[in-house]
């Protein structure tokens, strides 16, 4: 092994390939179009390409272990042998038992054998989902061969300086779930032993090993703190040839700093984009034997680095601890960033010049290292200063009208004119029956619908052709809903390919990449819109469609909007002004849309805030601040509505205990929530809190093709009625139906309505 000083690195490189190669080969493999060997060969090519990219950029080390066919936390579960028994019980054919197939089975379940998949959760506050490790008394932990060791060996043999990246044992266990009465921390010693042996194997080909412990940037219990110390002592004591870089990111260490400093690790990585406030204290207190990996290049966003600001941070650290102990790095893994800006042909050159994707970020890391060493001319720095300045002041970014309007927002603009009980009376004109039925917005998106949108986009059909096609679809959806007997109808959202992109495309201040894909989970990637400037509406965005839909029926048609927080959370957001401010700008644009819908005669308007919870900061102490501006934004968007207009909102999850008072603060007349899988249990908290407005708990899971029976729904509704009085209960599915097939949708809704009719007659 050649020993190489760690100087510059990224914490992980996107595994998906610059043209989504990983998705393509994985899906081909699932469809049996390619063999396992072909899949493995494609993966090998991808990994080597990524290593070459990092090496070409000039980084001192390349990341290994960041590649995964599905999810790296799942790979760690396999490395530890923590396989839930349901996946190994029937493992008698070779095909199902290879390491990769096992991973796919665990991630996706096995429909034929009726084995449910493992659960997925968001990785901290990113949009990346990991497969949640499950611990029960039946878990055995035999150490299995693992990809990270093989990859690290291969990289070393090919002449790269590998730096394996592994989730640390503390974060791994903290993110796992207990099943039954089992306490997974009982297995800590076994887990440590396996880590020790893996670290030992890795140390044959790597001088530095990165262990990711982002939980250090969250609130920890005293018990976890104690365990942390012991764990790292054991890991470090046993390590011979290599050193551990303890990687923290997504925030600041604060009260956990001591843990990191006394961990005995040879290096500490800090996120200096999100957690810059810790720079001074860490630099001053870093033990002399520790190196400081400074995450100054944002791994979670797409903006070009402000070199002079980053350099300022590096100088400060250098002044405290000396150049030889400073390592330049991305703030976190580049997993959260698209691959290569050079693949973009449609973003104009001015905007493109403001951005950097993963490939470019590697170059920036090296450039910063060279700047710190005075190896490149100051001219480069000056050019960057100009560029950053130009971005901040460009007329494409700054819209004084928008900014003025934001500042002139008055307190009364956050409140409806009347309180809910008054509004409820004024909304009687809607003539809704008891237990009103509705859906969340979208109806099945058939291939024909997608194809038509694509043709219109590419100019293959005219605007008139497009509109009349969509109108036919809407007419049909309206007719189907009338036949079913739903009370509040929707237009079905056929014109929307995505609930955020649809609005972003019609707003000033947004742009879109062609290929800026980021892995959300497994083979699902997303292409977030990019918010680069002040946001305003060009013209009404939804009114024509909703108005048309309303003209097809005498029943109330819900106008369907995406809320400001959700638009914000699912985009790459400009970093030159606070997120709260961007959110307020979006809120004002939505407020105008609400007014236009009202003027067009729409009586019910739903503003989806699917992502409200996702935006929660990692530290509890920061939650109130976020929830204040986030719910303010919702209120600003919705409160211009007349008291006679019924405002709905929808959220996509069921853990609401910690945010119930904020949901109440949003003061929507009706809120729909996901609840079927919790068996209505989540309504308990609404009852305890005495949530005053109307609630539509989802009565069936839309993620599965299963059709719920009438009796099952009656059962759920009866449960719901134990918590919520019937005057305030709505009936709807858990979420939108766009991913479902028509036949199952119609059957499910038919059963839902029969269940409601049954209950109405019973009373
Ligand atoms: N109105 C959207 C739909 O039905 C809501 C989707 C969501 O909450 N994710 O598709
Ligand atoms: Zn939803």
PDB file of N, CA and C in Angstrom, residues 706-745:
ATOM      1  N   UNK A 706     -53.757  -3.217  -3.920  1.00  0.00           N
ATOM      2  CA  UNK A 706     -54.816  -3.944  -3.216  1.00  0.00           C
ATOM      3  C   UNK A 706     -56.091  -3.103  -3.113  1.00  0.00           C
ATOM      4  N   UNK A 707     -57.236  -3.732  -3.369  1.00  0.00           N
ATOM      5  CA  UNK A 707     -58.519  -3.031  -3.255  1.00  0.00           C
ATOM      6  C   UNK A 707     -59.092  -3.280  -1.857  1.00  0.00           C
ATOM      7  N   UNK A 708     -59.330  -2.227  -1.094  1.00  0.00           N
ATOM      8  CA  UNK A 708     -59.869  -2.427   0.253  1.00  0.00           C
ATOM      9  C   UNK A 708     -61.360  -2.774   0.165  1.00  0.00           C
ATOM     10  N   UNK A 709     -61.829  -3.608   1.069  1.00  0.00           N
ATOM     11  CA  UNK A 709     -63.247  -3.977   1.008  1.00  0.00           C
ATOM     12  C   UNK A 709     -64.089  -2.909   1.696  1.00  0.00           C
ATOM     13  N   UNK A 710     -65.372  -2.931   1.382  1.00  0.00           N
ATOM     14  CA  UNK A 710     -66.311  -1.996   1.995  1.00  0.00           C
ATOM     15  C   UNK A 710     -66.283  -2.144   3.526  1.00  0.00           C
ATOM     16  N   UNK A 711     -66.292  -3.386   3.983  1.00  0.00           N
ATOM     17  CA  UNK A 711     -66.334  -3.612   5.436  1.00  0.00           C
ATOM     18  C   UNK A 711     -65.086  -3.094   6.136  1.00  0.00           C
ATOM     19  N   UNK A 712     -63.980  -3.301   5.464  1.00  0.00           N
ATOM     20  CA  UNK A 712     -62.718  -2.828   6.034  1.00  0.00           C
ATOM     21  C   UNK A 712     -62.777  -1.305   6.215  1.00  0.00           C
ATOM     22  N   UNK A 713     -63.306  -0.624   5.221  1.00  0.00           N
ATOM     23  CA  UNK A 713     -63.373   0.843   5.302  1.00  0.00           C
ATOM     24  C   UNK A 713     -64.382   1.264   6.366  1.00  0.00           C
ATOM     25  N   UNK A 714     -65.496   0.529   6.438  1.00  0.00           N
ATOM     26  CA  UNK A 714     -66.465   0.849   7.502  1.00  0.00           C
ATOM     27  C   UNK A 714     -65.770   0.739   8.852  1.00  0.00           C
ATOM     28  N   UNK A 715     -64.979  -0.337   9.007  1.00  0.00           N
ATOM     29  CA  UNK A 715     -64.259  -0.544  10.259  1.00  0.00           C
ATOM     30  C   UNK A 715     -63.362   0.646  10.581  1.00  0.00           C
ATOM     31  N   UNK A 716     -62.609   1.086   9.572  1.00  0.00           N
ATOM     32  CA  UNK A 716     -61.685   2.203   9.794  1.00  0.00           C
ATOM     33  C   UNK A 716     -62.448   3.481  10.141  1.00  0.00           C
ATOM     34  N   UNK A 717     -63.551   3.712   9.426  1.00  0.00           N
ATOM     35  CA  UNK A 717     -64.308   4.943   9.678  1.00  0.00           C
ATOM     36  C   UNK A 717     -64.945   4.930  11.064  1.00  0.00           C
ATOM     37  N   UNK A 718     -65.364   3.743  11.485  1.00  0.00           N
ATOM     38  CA  UNK A 718     -65.931   3.670  12.834  1.00  0.00           C
ATOM     39  C   UNK A 718     -64.879   4.026  13.861  1.00  0.00           C
ATOM     40  N   UNK A 719     -63.677   3.538  13.605  1.00  0.00           N
ATOM     41  CA  UNK A 719     -62.572   3.897  14.502  1.00  0.00           C
ATOM     42  C   UNK A 719     -62.347   5.403  14.483  1.00  0.00           C
ATOM     43  N   UNK A 720     -62.347   5.962  13.271  1.00  0.00           N
ATOM     44  CA  UNK A 720     -62.096   7.398  13.143  1.00  0.00           C
ATOM     45  C   UNK A 720     -63.137   8.185  13.924  1.00  0.00           C
ATOM     46  N   UNK A 721     -64.378   7.678  13.893  1.00  0.00           N
ATOM     47  CA  UNK A 721     -65.463   8.395  14.577  1.00  0.00           C
ATOM     48  C   UNK A 721     -65.314   8.364  16.106  1.00  0.00           C
ATOM     49  N   UNK A 722     -64.464   7.460  16.585  1.00  0.00           N
ATOM     50  CA  UNK A 722     -64.206   7.487  18.033  1.00  0.00           C
ATOM     51  C   UNK A 722     -63.393   8.716  18.423  1.00  0.00           C
ATOM     52  N   UNK A 723     -62.663   9.232  17.451  1.00  0.00           N
ATOM     53  CA  UNK A 723     -61.797  10.376  17.756  1.00  0.00           C
ATOM     54  C   UNK A 723     -62.357  11.697  17.243  1.00  0.00           C
ATOM     55  N   UNK A 724     -63.001  11.638  16.093  1.00  0.00           N
ATOM     56  CA  UNK A 724     -63.421  12.875  15.417  1.00  0.00           C
ATOM     57  C   UNK A 724     -64.952  12.868  15.287  1.00  0.00           C
ATOM     58  N   UNK A 725     -65.636  13.921  15.721  1.00  0.00           N
ATOM     59  CA  UNK A 725     -67.098  13.951  15.567  1.00  0.00           C
ATOM     60  C   UNK A 725     -67.483  13.920  14.095  1.00  0.00           C
ATOM     61  N   UNK A 726     -68.642  13.310  13.816  1.00  0.00           N
ATOM     62  CA  UNK A 726     -68.987  13.067  12.407  1.00  0.00           C
ATOM     63  C   UNK A 726     -69.166  14.348  11.602  1.00  0.00           C
ATOM     64  N   UNK A 727     -69.463  15.438  12.272  1.00  0.00           N
ATOM     65  CA  UNK A 727     -69.628  16.724  11.565  1.00  0.00           C
ATOM     66  C   UNK A 727     -68.289  17.227  11.012  1.00  0.00           C
ATOM     67  N   UNK A 728     -67.212  16.660  11.508  1.00  0.00           N
ATOM     68  CA  UNK A 728     -65.922  17.184  11.061  1.00  0.00           C
ATOM     69  C   UNK A 728     -65.077  16.138  10.337  1.00  0.00           C
ATOM     70  N   UNK A 729     -65.699  15.023   9.991  1.00  0.00           N
ATOM     71  CA  UNK A 729     -64.942  13.939   9.360  1.00  0.00           C
ATOM     72  C   UNK A 729     -65.184  13.879   7.844  1.00  0.00           C
ATOM     73  N   UNK A 730     -64.106  13.843   7.097  1.00  0.00           N
ATOM     74  CA  UNK A 730     -64.165  13.649   5.650  1.00  0.00           C
ATOM     75  C   UNK A 730     -63.663  12.248   5.320  1.00  0.00           C
ATOM     76  N   UNK A 731     -63.985  11.813   4.099  1.00  0.00           N
ATOM     77  CA  UNK A 731     -63.549  10.476   3.702  1.00  0.00           C
ATOM     78  C   UNK A 731     -62.813  10.556   2.362  1.00  0.00           C
ATOM     79  N   UNK A 732     -61.589  10.049   2.356  1.00  0.00           N
ATOM     80  CA  UNK A 732     -60.755  10.110   1.155  1.00  0.00           C
ATOM     81  C   UNK A 732     -59.650   9.050   1.231  1.00  0.00           C
ATOM     82  N   UNK A 733     -58.995   8.752   0.092  1.00  0.00           N
ATOM     83  CA  UNK A 733     -57.825   7.856   0.140  1.00  0.00           C
ATOM     84  C   UNK A 733     -56.646   8.562   0.829  1.00  0.00           C
ATOM     85  N   UNK A 734     -55.569   7.814   1.084  1.00  0.00           N
ATOM     86  CA  UNK A 734     -54.381   8.370   1.754  1.00  0.00           C
ATOM     87  C   UNK A 734     -53.711   9.494   0.970  1.00  0.00           C
ATOM     88  N   UNK A 735     -53.694   9.360  -0.347  1.00  0.00           N
ATOM     89  CA  UNK A 735     -52.919  10.326  -1.154  1.00  0.00           C
ATOM     90  C   UNK A 735     -53.446  10.283  -2.583  1.00  0.00           C
ATOM     91  N   UNK A 736     -52.720  10.952  -3.492  1.00  0.00           N
ATOM     92  CA  UNK A 736     -53.128  11.010  -4.905  1.00  0.00           C
ATOM     93  C   UNK A 736     -53.054   9.631  -5.561  1.00  0.00           C
ATOM     94  N   UNK A 737     -53.804   9.475  -6.662  1.00  0.00           N
ATOM     95  CA  UNK A 737     -53.955   8.156  -7.268  1.00  0.00           C
ATOM     96  C   UNK A 737     -53.184   8.017  -8.572  1.00  0.00           C
ATOM     97  N   UNK A 738     -52.218   8.901  -8.787  1.00  0.00           N
ATOM     98  CA  UNK A 738     -51.627   8.933 -10.120  1.00  0.00           C
ATOM     99  C   UNK A 738     -50.819   7.697 -10.475  1.00  0.00           C
ATOM    100  N   UNK A 739     -50.327   6.980  -9.476  1.00  0.00           N
ATOM    101  CA  UNK A 739     -49.520   5.797  -9.807  1.00  0.00           C
ATOM    102  C   UNK A 739     -50.358   4.518  -9.887  1.00  0.00           C
ATOM    103  N   UNK A 740     -51.638   4.634  -9.676  1.00  0.00           N
ATOM    104  CA  UNK A 740     -52.491   3.443  -9.670  1.00  0.00           C
ATOM    105  C   UNK A 740     -53.084   3.157 -11.052  1.00  0.00           C
ATOM    106  N   UNK A 741     -53.674   1.976 -11.195  1.00  0.00           N
ATOM    107  CA  UNK A 741     -54.372   1.621 -12.429  1.00  0.00           C
ATOM    108  C   UNK A 741     -55.837   2.002 -12.267  1.00  0.00           C
ATOM    109  N   UNK A 742     -56.510   2.200 -13.408  1.00  0.00           N
ATOM    110  CA  UNK A 742     -57.910   2.634 -13.324  1.00  0.00           C
ATOM    111  C   UNK A 742     -58.829   1.613 -12.654  1.00  0.00           C
ATOM    112  N   UNK A 743     -58.657   0.312 -13.044  1.00  0.00           N
ATOM    113  CA  UNK A 743     -59.629  -0.654 -12.519  1.00  0.00           C
ATOM    114  C   UNK A 743     -59.599  -0.723 -10.999  1.00  0.00           C
ATOM    115  N   UNK A 744     -58.372  -0.785 -10.431  1.00  0.00           N
ATOM    116  CA  UNK A 744     -58.311  -0.882  -8.968  1.00  0.00           C
ATOM    117  C   UNK A 744     -58.783   0.422  -8.312  1.00  0.00           C
ATOM    118  N   UNK A 745     -58.535   1.542  -8.990  1.00  0.00           N
ATOM    119  CA  UNK A 745     -58.970   2.829  -8.451  1.00  0.00           C
ATOM    120  C   UNK A 745     -60.494   2.889  -8.351  1.00  0.00           C
TER     121      UNK A 745
END
